[in-house]
Tab-separated table of N, CA and C in Angstrom:
chain	number	residue	atom	x	y	z
A	227	MET	N	16.698	-16.903	31.591
A	227	MET	CA	15.713	-17.666	31.275
A	227	MET	C	16.502	-19.089	30.426
A	228	PHE	N	16.775	-18.804	29.325
A	228	PHE	CA	18.224	-19.860	28.843
A	228	PHE	C	18.945	-19.552	28.818
A	229	ASP	N	19.806	-20.774	29.248
A	229	ASP	CA	21.200	-20.596	29.410
A	229	ASP	C	22.342	-21.413	28.228
A	230	THR	N	23.668	-21.643	28.061
A	230	THR	CA	24.373	-22.085	27.586
A	230	THR	C	23.902	-23.878	27.757
A	231	MET	N	24.511	-24.030	28.675
A	231	MET	CA	23.810	-25.437	28.831
A	231	MET	C	22.231	-26.026	28.384
A	232	VAL	N	21.161	-24.928	28.686
A	232	VAL	CA	19.925	-25.949	27.568
A	232	VAL	C	20.045	-25.929	26.141
A	233	ILE	N	20.748	-24.910	25.633
A	233	ILE	CA	20.956	-25.060	24.466
A	233	ILE	C	21.484	-26.065	23.826
A	234	THR	N	22.905	-26.544	24.726
A	234	THR	CA	23.786	-27.231	24.565
A	234	THR	C	22.852	-28.561	24.516
A	235	LYS	N	22.052	-29.238	25.457
A	235	LYS	CA	21.530	-29.760	26.138
A	235	LYS	C	20.514	-30.323	24.586
A	236	THR	N	19.417	-29.305	24.320
A	236	THR	CA	18.645	-29.141	22.787
A	236	THR	C	19.700	-29.973	22.101
A	237	VAL	N	20.637	-29.181	21.454
A	237	VAL	CA	20.833	-29.994	20.492
A	237	VAL	C	21.921	-31.143	20.270
A	238	ALA	N	22.198	-31.359	21.244
A	238	ALA	CA	22.959	-33.147	21.510
A	238	ALA	C	21.280	-33.515	21.363
A	239	SER	N	20.442	-33.447	21.993
A	239	SER	CA	19.565	-34.119	21.500
A	239	SER	C	18.715	-34.411	20.388
A	240	LEU	N	18.753	-33.324	19.665
A	240	LEU	CA	18.242	-33.460	18.195
A	240	LEU	C	19.090	-34.398	17.476
A	241	CYS	N	21.404	-33.759	17.437
A	241	CYS	CA	21.636	-34.677	16.864
A	241	CYS	C	21.612	-36.146	17.127
A	242	GLY	N	21.423	-36.487	18.729
A	242	GLY	CA	21.324	-38.241	18.783
A	242	GLY	C	19.986	-38.639	18.394
A	243	ALA	N	19.210	-38.119	18.463
A	243	ALA	CA	17.616	-38.543	17.884
A	243	ALA	C	18.249	-38.811	16.219
A	244	LEU	N	18.664	-38.343	15.610
A	244	LEU	CA	19.072	-38.098	14.292
A	244	LEU	C	20.151	-39.385	14.284
A	245	LEU	N	21.136	-39.901	15.097
A	245	LEU	CA	22.091	-40.522	14.974
A	245	LEU	C	21.581	-41.785	14.819
A	246	VAL	N	20.154	-42.005	15.848
A	246	VAL	CA	19.166	-43.322	16.436
A	246	VAL	C	18.824	-43.190	15.313
A	247	LEU	N	18.021	-42.388	14.532
A	247	LEU	CA	17.144	-42.786	13.330
A	247	LEU	C	18.111	-43.453	11.906
A	248	LEU	N	18.838	-43.028	11.687
A	248	LEU	CA	20.053	-43.317	10.279
A	248	LEU	C	20.756	-44.460	11.238
A	249	LEU	N	20.724	-45.336	12.148
A	249	LEU	CA	21.189	-46.081	12.863
A	249	LEU	C	20.227	-47.574	12.540
A	250	GLY	N	19.182	-46.850	12.834
A	250	GLY	CA	17.980	-47.742	12.429
A	250	GLY	C	17.687	-48.256	11.188
A	251	GLN	N	17.803	-47.076	10.433
A	251	GLN	CA	17.924	-47.276	8.830
A	251	GLN	C	18.489	-48.263	8.559
A	252	TRP	N	20.111	-47.741	8.500
A	252	TRP	CA	21.007	-48.724	8.366
A	252	TRP	C	20.795	-50.282	8.795
A	253	ALA	N	20.595	-50.573	10.223
A	253	ALA	CA	20.497	-52.133	10.417
A	253	ALA	C	19.181	-52.560	9.462
A	254	ALA	N	18.234	-51.899	9.555
A	254	ALA	CA	16.845	-52.417	8.747
A	254	ALA	C	17.375	-52.717	7.094
A	255	SER	N	18.111	-52.001	6.978
A	255	SER	CA	18.321	-52.202	5.260
A	255	SER	C	19.270	-53.365	5.349
A	256	ALA	N	20.214	-53.610	6.954
A	256	ALA	CA	20.556	-54.936	6.784
A	256	ALA	C	19.966	-56.592	6.757
A	257	LEU	N	19.512	-55.793	7.454
A	257	LEU	CA	18.580	-57.260	7.884
A	257	LEU	C	17.453	-57.831	6.951
A	258	TYR	N	17.106	-56.465	6.025
A	258	TYR	CA	15.851	-56.940	5.398
A	258	TYR	C	16.194	-57.030	4.437
A	259	VAL	N	16.799	-57.514	3.433
A	259	VAL	CA	16.926	-57.974	1.797
A	259	VAL	C	16.446	-58.781	1.806
A	260	PRO	N	16.029	-58.697	0.271
A	260	PRO	CA	15.280	-60.072	-0.366
A	260	PRO	C	16.116	-60.643	-0.425
A	261	ARG	N	15.412	-62.209	-0.418
A	261	ARG	CA	16.225	-63.547	-0.811
A	261	ARG	C	16.788	-62.949	-2.850
A	262	ASN	N	16.108	-62.769	-2.925
A	262	ASN	CA	16.226	-62.601	-4.942
A	262	ASN	C	16.642	-61.399	-5.217
A	263	ALA	N	17.091	-60.503	-4.568
A	263	ALA	CA	17.800	-59.395	-4.749
A	263	ALA	C	18.698	-59.241	-6.138
A	264	ASP	N	19.742	-60.508	-6.295
A	264	ASP	CA	20.478	-59.902	-7.272
A	264	ASP	C	19.845	-61.286	-8.537
A	265	ALA	N	18.919	-61.964	-8.367
A	265	ALA	CA	17.975	-62.930	-9.905
A	265	ALA	C	17.714	-62.061	-10.667
A	266	PRO	N	17.861	-62.327	-12.108
A	266	PRO	CA	17.380	-61.768	-13.257
A	266	PRO	C	15.853	-62.034	-12.878
A	267	GLN	N	15.797	-60.493	-14.065
A	267	GLN	CA	13.702	-60.247	-13.971
A	267	GLN	C	13.142	-62.135	-14.340
A	268	ALA	N	12.057	-62.370	-13.839
A	268	ALA	CA	11.717	-63.673	-13.867
A	268	ALA	C	10.494	-63.432	-15.406
A	269	TYR	N	10.290	-61.784	-15.293
A	269	TYR	CA	9.046	-61.795	-16.391
A	269	TYR	C	9.230	-60.545	-16.842
A	270	ALA	N	8.776	-60.128	-17.920
A	270	ALA	CA	8.411	-59.338	-18.337
A	270	ALA	C	7.181	-58.381	-19.026
A	271	ILE	N	6.575	-57.413	-18.697
A	271	ILE	CA	5.640	-56.732	-18.522
A	271	ILE	C	5.516	-55.954	-19.800
A	272	ASP	N	4.424	-56.078	-20.908
A	272	ASP	CA	4.111	-56.056	-22.198
A	272	ASP	C	3.509	-54.516	-22.428
A	273	THR	N	4.327	-53.440	-22.550
A	273	THR	CA	3.425	-51.890	-21.947
A	273	THR	C	2.766	-51.794	-23.832
A	274	GLY	N	3.462	-51.908	-24.217
A	274	GLY	CA	3.052	-52.027	-26.390
A	274	GLY	C	3.625	-51.285	-26.412
A	275	GLU	N	4.709	-50.410	-25.696
A	275	GLU	CA	6.194	-49.750	-26.836
A	275	GLU	C	6.684	-50.284	-27.605
A	276	GLU	N	7.453	-49.988	-28.467
A	276	GLU	CA	8.196	-50.431	-29.247
A	276	GLU	C	9.774	-50.751	-28.449
A	277	ASP	N	10.055	-51.598	-28.759
A	277	ASP	CA	11.852	-51.856	-28.620
A	277	ASP	C	12.336	-50.736	-28.373
A	278	MET	N	13.086	-50.727	-27.403
A	278	MET	CA	14.262	-49.666	-27.076
A	278	MET	C	15.127	-49.110	-27.739
A	279	ASP	N	15.394	-50.891	-28.892
A	279	ASP	CA	16.822	-51.264	-29.505
A	279	ASP	C	16.593	-50.504	-30.579
A	280	ALA	N	15.608	-50.090	-31.260
A	280	ALA	CA	15.341	-49.970	-32.238
A	280	ALA	C	15.910	-49.047	-33.478
A	281	GLU	N	16.177	-48.928	-34.351
A	281	GLU	CA	17.384	-48.007	-34.900
A	281	GLU	C	16.410	-46.426	-34.566
A	282	PRO	N	16.759	-45.132	-34.406
A	282	PRO	CA	16.137	-44.140	-34.773
A	282	PRO	C	15.341	-43.236	-36.193
A	283	VAL	N	14.555	-43.107	-36.110
A	283	VAL	CA	14.143	-42.159	-37.476
A	283	VAL	C	15.001	-41.578	-38.057
A	284	ALA	N	15.714	-41.483	-38.863
A	284	ALA	CA	16.250	-40.832	-39.832
A	284	ALA	C	15.952	-38.898	-39.657
A	285	GLU	N	16.863	-38.040	-38.758
A	285	GLU	CA	15.857	-36.573	-38.727
A	285	GLU	C	15.515	-36.429	-40.320
A	286	LEU	N	14.245	-35.454	-40.524
A	286	LEU	CA	14.400	-34.720	-41.586
A	286	LEU	C	15.251	-33.599	-41.997
A	287	SER	N	15.866	-33.643	-43.123
A	287	SER	CA	16.752	-32.339	-43.622
A	287	SER	C	15.788	-30.884	-43.740
A	288	PHE	N	16.830	-29.816	-43.438
A	288	PHE	CA	15.962	-28.583	-43.907
A	288	PHE	C	15.462	-28.957	-44.925
A	289	GLU	N	16.074	-28.849	-45.997
A	289	GLU	CA	15.687	-28.635	-47.330
A	289	GLU	C	14.085	-29.322	-47.468
A	290	ASP	N	13.894	-30.671	-46.669
A	290	ASP	CA	12.545	-31.522	-46.899
A	290	ASP	C	11.431	-30.458	-46.163
A	291	ALA	N	11.451	-29.625	-44.689
A	291	ALA	CA	11.001	-29.370	-44.125
A	291	ALA	C	10.988	-28.259	-44.156
A	292	PHE	N	11.324	-27.427	-45.184
A	292	PHE	CA	10.805	-26.271	-45.932
A	292	PHE	C	10.134	-26.213	-46.507
A	293	GLN	N	9.652	-27.888	-47.389
A	293	GLN	CA	8.988	-27.793	-48.798
A	293	GLN	C	7.625	-27.646	-48.105
A	294	VAL	N	7.891	-28.154	-46.755
A	294	VAL	CA	6.388	-28.371	-45.874
A	294	VAL	C	6.117	-27.107	-45.522
A	295	ALA	N	6.759	-26.268	-44.832
A	295	ALA	CA	6.901	-25.267	-43.636
A	295	ALA	C	5.518	-25.091	-43.787
A	296	ASP	N	4.717	-24.533	-42.824
A	296	ASP	CA	3.482	-23.802	-42.202
A	296	ASP	C	4.056	-22.395	-41.841
A	297	ALA	N	3.714	-21.578	-42.260
A	297	ALA	CA	3.682	-20.530	-41.892
A	297	ALA	C	2.809	-19.931	-40.835
A	298	ASP	N	1.570	-20.451	-40.182
A	298	ASP	CA	0.786	-20.304	-39.708
A	298	ASP	C	1.193	-20.876	-37.971
A	299	ALA	N	1.941	-22.450	-38.092
A	299	ALA	CA	2.768	-22.921	-37.300
A	299	ALA	C	4.304	-21.868	-36.449
A	300	GLY	N	4.449	-21.060	-37.396
A	300	GLY	CA	6.284	-20.721	-37.444
A	300	GLY	C	6.040	-19.447	-36.817
A	301	ALA	N	4.113	-18.834	-36.949
A	301	ALA	CA	3.563	-17.584	-35.965
A	301	ALA	C	3.918	-17.837	-34.512
A	302	ARG	N	4.131	-18.872	-34.053
A	302	ARG	CA	3.795	-18.806	-32.706
A	302	ARG	C	5.340	-19.276	-32.226
A	303	VAL	N	6.453	-19.619	-33.234
A	303	VAL	CA	7.273	-19.613	-32.715
A	303	VAL	C	7.962	-18.149	-33.066
A	304	TRP	N	7.478	-17.180	-33.744
A	304	TRP	CA	8.095	-16.144	-33.580
A	304	TRP	C	7.821	-15.127	-32.384
A	305	SER	N	7.087	-15.402	-31.630
A	305	SER	CA	6.816	-14.885	-30.492
A	305	SER	C	8.486	-14.858	-29.443
A	306	GLN	N	9.128	-16.105	-29.743
A	306	GLN	CA	10.665	-15.867	-29.225
A	306	GLN	C	11.461	-15.090	-29.632
A	307	CYS	N	11.140	-14.791	-31.150
A	307	CYS	CA	12.042	-13.101	-31.865
A	307	CYS	C	11.406	-12.185	-31.174
A	308	ARG	N	10.152	-11.927	-31.545
A	308	ARG	CA	9.235	-10.481	-32.273
A	308	ARG	C	9.946	-9.621	-30.540
A	309	ALA	N	10.683	-10.022	-28.919
A	309	ALA	CA	11.169	-9.375	-28.393
A	309	ALA	C	12.246	-8.334	-28.787
A	310	CYS	N	12.971	-9.022	-29.887
A	310	CYS	CA	14.311	-8.296	-30.380
A	310	CYS	C	13.895	-7.666	-31.950
A	311	HIS	N	13.401	-8.112	-32.150
A	311	HIS	CA	13.321	-8.177	-33.666
A	311	HIS	C	11.555	-7.731	-33.944
A	312	ALA	N	11.575	-6.618	-34.885
A	312	ALA	CA	10.381	-6.399	-35.675
A	312	ALA	C	10.275	-6.918	-37.649
A	313	LEU	N	8.950	-7.444	-37.427
A	313	LEU	CA	8.400	-7.441	-39.515
A	313	LEU	C	8.517	-6.223	-40.185
A	314	GLU	N	8.585	-4.832	-39.618
A	314	GLU	CA	8.245	-4.022	-40.082
A	314	GLU	C	9.222	-3.145	-40.927
A	315	ALA	N	9.508	-2.893	-41.884
A	315	ALA	CA	10.582	-2.524	-42.749
A	315	ALA	C	10.835	-1.113	-42.151
A	316	GLY	N	12.800	-1.038	-41.672
A	316	GLY	CA	12.788	-0.244	-41.393
A	316	GLY	C	13.257	0.179	-39.985
A	317	ARG	N	12.185	-0.725	-38.944
A	317	ARG	CA	12.046	-0.464	-37.233
A	317	ARG	C	12.931	-1.750	-36.613
A	318	ASN	N	14.166	-1.211	-36.337
A	318	ASN	CA	15.000	-2.173	-35.939
A	318	ASN	C	14.469	-2.239	-34.483
A	319	GLY	N	15.087	-2.699	-33.378
A	319	GLY	CA	14.883	-2.840	-31.941
A	319	GLY	C	15.945	-3.518	-31.427
A	320	VAL	N	16.679	-4.251	-30.614
A	320	VAL	CA	17.537	-4.557	-30.095
A	320	VAL	C	18.448	-5.603	-31.327
A	321	GLY	N	17.859	-6.249	-32.028
A	321	GLY	CA	18.142	-6.801	-33.219
A	321	GLY	C	17.332	-6.488	-34.312
A	322	PRO	N	17.994	-6.026	-35.474
A	322	PRO	CA	17.461	-5.632	-36.720
A	322	PRO	C	16.487	-6.055	-37.519
A	323	TYR	N	15.623	-5.450	-38.083
A	323	TYR	CA	14.200	-5.941	-38.631
A	323	TYR	C	14.257	-6.517	-39.547
A	324	LEU	N	13.273	-7.929	-40.123
A	324	LEU	CA	13.605	-9.001	-40.319
A	324	LEU	C	11.940	-9.206	-41.790
A	325	HIS	N	12.127	-8.029	-42.008
A	325	HIS	CA	10.905	-7.910	-43.033
A	325	HIS	C	11.938	-8.317	-44.449
A	326	GLY	N	11.873	-8.982	-45.080
A	326	GLY	CA	12.483	-9.027	-46.636
A	326	GLY	C	14.008	-9.629	-45.897
A	327	VAL	N	14.358	-10.164	-45.066
A	327	VAL	CA	15.565	-11.019	-44.521
A	327	VAL	C	15.811	-11.868	-45.438
A	328	VAL	N	15.178	-12.789	-46.203
A	328	VAL	CA	15.273	-14.121	-46.966
A	328	VAL	C	15.902	-13.295	-48.309
A	329	ASP	N	17.195	-13.724	-48.626
A	329	ASP	CA	17.796	-13.614	-49.802
A	329	ASP	C	18.573	-12.258	-49.714
A	330	ARG	N	18.672	-11.522	-48.290
A	330	ARG	CA	18.589	-10.177	-48.575
A	330	ARG	C	20.461	-10.501	-47.984
A	331	PRO	N	21.767	-9.307	-48.286
A	331	PRO	CA	22.797	-9.685	-48.184
A	331	PRO	C	23.112	-9.405	-46.656
A	332	ILE	N	23.454	-10.166	-46.159
A	332	ILE	CA	24.133	-9.870	-44.621
A	332	ILE	C	24.201	-8.998	-44.217
A	333	GLY	N	23.802	-8.206	-42.758
A	333	GLY	CA	24.115	-6.782	-42.520
A	333	GLY	C	23.790	-5.876	-43.473
A	334	ALA	N	23.330	-5.885	-44.134
A	334	ALA	CA	22.724	-5.068	-44.783
A	334	ALA	C	21.773	-3.894	-44.693
A	335	VAL	N	21.189	-4.237	-43.287
A	335	VAL	CA	20.528	-2.852	-42.552
A	335	VAL	C	21.063	-2.360	-42.529
A	336	ASP	N	20.167	-0.391	-42.648
A	336	ASP	CA	20.612	0.505	-42.556
A	336	ASP	C	20.893	1.101	-41.133
A	337	GLY	N	21.845	1.099	-40.495
A	337	GLY	CA	21.003	2.498	-39.173
A	337	GLY	C	21.514	0.850	-38.346
A	338	PHE	N	22.110	-0.148	-38.280
A	338	PHE	CA	21.814	-1.310	-37.458
A	338	PHE	C	23.734	-1.226	-36.935
A	339	ASN	N	23.940	-1.240	-36.218
A	339	ASN	CA	25.171	-1.372	-35.517
A	339	ASN	C	25.542	-3.015	-35.418
A	340	TYR	N	25.889	-3.609	-36.397
A	340	TYR	CA	26.356	-5.590	-36.324
A	340	TYR	C	27.724	-5.340	-35.345
A	341	SER	N	27.341	-6.567	-34.734
A	341	SER	CA	28.673	-7.164	-34.323
A	341	SER	C	30.267	-7.558	-34.944
A	342	GLY	N	30.441	-7.476	-36.301
A	342	GLY	CA	31.053	-8.487	-36.913
A	342	GLY	C	31.265	-9.493	-37.245
A	343	ALA	N	30.726	-10.306	-36.437
A	343	ALA	CA	30.316	-11.666	-36.275
A	343	ALA	C	29.851	-12.489	-37.140
A	344	LEU	N	29.214	-11.795	-38.047
A	344	LEU	CA	28.343	-12.489	-39.243
A	344	LEU	C	28.967	-12.814	-40.622
A	345	ALA	N	30.045	-11.744	-40.593
A	345	ALA	CA	30.811	-12.814	-41.826
A	345	ALA	C	31.083	-14.737	-42.048
A	346	GLN	N	30.865	-14.844	-40.733
A	346	GLN	CA	31.452	-16.247	-40.773
A	346	GLN	C	30.290	-17.197	-41.193
A	347	VAL	N	28.792	-16.226	-41.276
A	347	VAL	CA	27.642	-16.820	-42.226
A	347	VAL	C	27.606	-17.057	-43.227
A	348	GLY	N	27.847	-16.066	-44.207
A	348	GLY	CA	28.260	-16.433	-45.781
A	348	GLY	C	27.384	-14.884	-46.080
A	349	GLU	N	27.378	-15.056	-47.344
A	349	GLU	CA	26.797	-13.956	-48.285
A	349	GLU	C	25.603	-13.096	-48.151
A	350	LEU	N	24.963	-14.048	-47.953
A	350	LEU	CA	23.044	-13.598	-48.168
A	350	LEU	C	22.516	-14.485	-47.085
A	351	TRP	N	21.407	-13.903	-46.405
A	351	TRP	CA	20.814	-14.938	-45.777
A	351	TRP	C	19.442	-15.948	-46.367
A	352	THR	N	19.812	-16.780	-47.101
A	352	THR	CA	19.478	-17.905	-47.600
A	352	THR	C	18.650	-18.546	-46.462
A	353	PRO	N	17.462	-19.406	-47.056
A	353	PRO	CA	16.850	-19.414	-45.896
A	353	PRO	C	18.043	-21.089	-45.096
A	354	GLU	N	18.699	-21.901	-45.935
A	354	GLU	CA	19.844	-22.534	-45.146
A	354	GLU	C	20.496	-21.904	-44.120
A	355	ASN	N	21.230	-20.704	-44.263
A	355	ASN	CA	21.954	-20.042	-43.956
A	355	ASN	C	21.291	-19.465	-42.303
A	356	ILE	N	20.100	-18.853	-42.471
A	356	ILE	CA	19.011	-18.436	-41.335
A	356	ILE	C	19.084	-19.461	-40.624
A	357	SER	N	18.779	-20.984	-41.306
A	357	SER	CA	18.175	-21.767	-40.166
A	357	SER	C	19.513	-22.048	-39.579
A	358	ARG	N	20.918	-22.307	-39.946
A	358	ARG	CA	22.038	-23.052	-39.566
A	358	ARG	C	21.980	-21.872	-38.118
A	359	PHE	N	21.888	-20.259	-38.231
A	359	PHE	CA	22.167	-19.446	-37.980
A	359	PHE	C	21.367	-19.420	-36.317
A	360	ILE	N	19.893	-19.455	-36.714
A	360	ILE	CA	19.142	-19.836	-35.134
A	360	ILE	C	19.473	-20.930	-34.731
A	361	GLU	N	19.410	-21.862	-35.115
A	361	GLU	CA	19.787	-23.415	-34.442
A	361	GLU	C	21.029	-22.856	-33.486
A	362	GLY	N	21.865	-22.360	-33.840
A	362	GLY	CA	22.414	-21.856	-32.279
A	362	GLY	C	23.588	-20.779	-32.852
A	363	PRO	N	23.127	-19.507	-32.949
A	363	PRO	CA	24.172	-18.354	-33.459
A	363	PRO	C	25.480	-18.238	-32.942
A	364	ALA	N	25.263	-18.663	-31.544
A	364	ALA	CA	26.973	-18.625	-31.216
A	364	ALA	C	27.865	-19.742	-31.655
A	365	ASN	N	27.320	-20.827	-32.482
A	365	ASN	CA	27.982	-21.711	-32.770
A	365	ASN	C	28.820	-21.467	-33.848
A	366	VAL	N	27.423	-21.042	-35.065
A	366	VAL	CA	28.204	-20.387	-36.275
A	366	VAL	C	28.527	-19.051	-36.383
A	367	ALA	N	28.369	-18.141	-35.567
A	367	ALA	CA	29.216	-17.225	-35.394
A	367	ALA	C	29.773	-16.629	-34.532
A	368	SER	N	30.641	-16.910	-33.638
A	368	SER	CA	31.035	-16.724	-32.585
A	368	SER	C	31.881	-15.477	-32.432
A	369	GLY	N	31.048	-14.790	-31.283
A	369	GLY	CA	31.280	-13.507	-31.014
A	369	GLY	C	30.424	-12.613	-31.530
A	370	THR	N	29.283	-13.475	-31.901
A	370	THR	CA	27.705	-12.780	-32.494
A	370	THR	C	27.705	-12.162	-31.418
A	371	SER	N	26.528	-10.909	-31.192
A	371	SER	CA	26.007	-10.225	-29.900
A	371	SER	C	24.434	-10.903	-29.543
A	372	MET	N	24.209	-11.861	-30.415
A	372	MET	CA	23.239	-12.159	-30.414
A	372	MET	C	22.681	-13.465	-29.494
A	373	ASN	N	22.163	-12.968	-28.296
A	373	ASN	CA	21.977	-13.864	-26.848
A	373	ASN	C	20.580	-14.375	-27.411
A	374	TYR	N	21.182	-15.477	-28.074
A	374	TYR	CA	19.725	-16.180	-27.900
A	374	TYR	C	20.284	-18.343	-27.969
A	375	ARG	N	20.264	-18.695	-27.488
A	375	ARG	CA	20.366	-20.278	-27.059
A	375	ARG	C	20.287	-20.921	-28.368
A	376	GLY	N	19.553	-20.525	-29.089
A	376	GLY	CA	18.812	-21.589	-30.366
A	376	GLY	C	17.429	-22.500	-30.833
A	377	LEU	N	17.189	-22.676	-31.469
A	377	LEU	CA	16.049	-23.360	-32.100
A	377	LEU	C	16.665	-24.596	-32.389
A	378	GLY	N	16.287	-25.729	-31.885
A	378	GLY	CA	16.827	-27.225	-32.181
A	378	GLY	C	16.437	-27.568	-33.145
A	379	ASP	N	14.719	-27.568	-33.038
A	379	ASP	CA	14.288	-28.514	-33.915
A	379	ASP	C	13.866	-27.703	-35.165
A	380	VAL	N	14.166	-29.192	-36.821
A	380	VAL	CA	14.470	-28.239	-37.776
A	380	VAL	C	13.085	-28.087	-38.208
A	381	GLN	N	11.842	-28.326	-38.073
A	381	GLN	CA	10.682	-28.116	-38.798
A	381	GLN	C	9.920	-26.686	-37.940
A	382	ASP	N	10.288	-26.595	-36.783
A	382	ASP	CA	10.329	-25.539	-36.001
A	382	ASP	C	11.007	-23.982	-36.716
A	383	ARG	N	11.828	-24.210	-37.248
A	383	ARG	CA	13.341	-23.787	-37.979
A	383	ARG	C	12.546	-23.014	-39.462
A	384	ALA	N	12.111	-24.012	-40.084
A	384	ALA	CA	11.858	-23.925	-41.756
A	384	ALA	C	10.087	-23.167	-41.222
A	385	ASN	N	9.261	-23.228	-40.048
A	385	ASN	CA	8.106	-22.791	-39.918
A	385	ASN	C	8.060	-21.614	-39.985
A	386	LEU	N	9.411	-21.039	-38.748
A	386	LEU	CA	9.448	-19.946	-38.418
A	386	LEU	C	10.417	-18.776	-39.632
A	387	ILE	N	10.792	-19.662	-40.542
A	387	ILE	CA	11.578	-18.896	-42.222
A	387	ILE	C	10.374	-18.871	-42.813
A	388	ALA	N	9.532	-19.867	-42.932
A	388	ALA	CA	8.264	-19.388	-43.850
A	388	ALA	C	7.185	-18.626	-43.314
A	389	TYR	N	7.032	-18.252	-41.817
A	389	TYR	CA	6.073	-17.486	-41.585
A	389	TYR	C	7.033	-15.786	-41.564
A	390	ILE	N	8.527	-15.742	-41.556
A	390	ILE	CA	9.381	-14.381	-41.818
A	390	ILE	C	8.864	-13.914	-43.301
A	391	GLN	N	8.926	-14.935	-44.392
A	391	GLN	CA	9.263	-15.016	-45.523
A	391	GLN	C	7.575	-14.524	-45.740
A	392	SER	N	6.669	-15.071	-45.515
A	392	SER	CA	5.219	-14.452	-45.805
A	392	SER	C	4.666	-13.421	-45.134
A	393	GLN	N	5.272	-12.961	-44.374
A	393	GLN	CA	5.356	-11.394	-43.857
A	393	GLN	C	5.927	-10.144	-44.220
A	394	SER	N	6.605	-10.719	-45.312
A	394	SER	CA	7.724	-9.837	-46.241
A	394	SER	C	6.769	-9.413	-47.176
């Protein structure tokens, strides 16, 4: 029923139709160019938004964010952590338990095999050290086995630390 010549004619006709459409688009874009395409904008519409050239708002420091931290808001952020960590003392998961982690010595959980990269963080898990670490674990402790991309928002980090501290 179908031979090689029929298939070749079908493919050639589809390619020819595509070529005609592309050439038509090229000709239309060359013929129908607005006269004032390169002219400056005649007027601006005020959308109510502030000027885009305005100075950016200064970022909130962690200390200020931690002073106004909301533990209830941190409970929502905790959902990202609970896949690997637990808040119950002595219950390790993929990661060590976080009960009492604030001001605990780094790498001090018995029965958990740490990667050894946490020595770069410091001596204690102070709120500042925890914040730096969860902002980007691989950036702070290169070689860490914690596979987490990080939490960029400083207020979310402060809320999370306040939640962990309130549950301890």
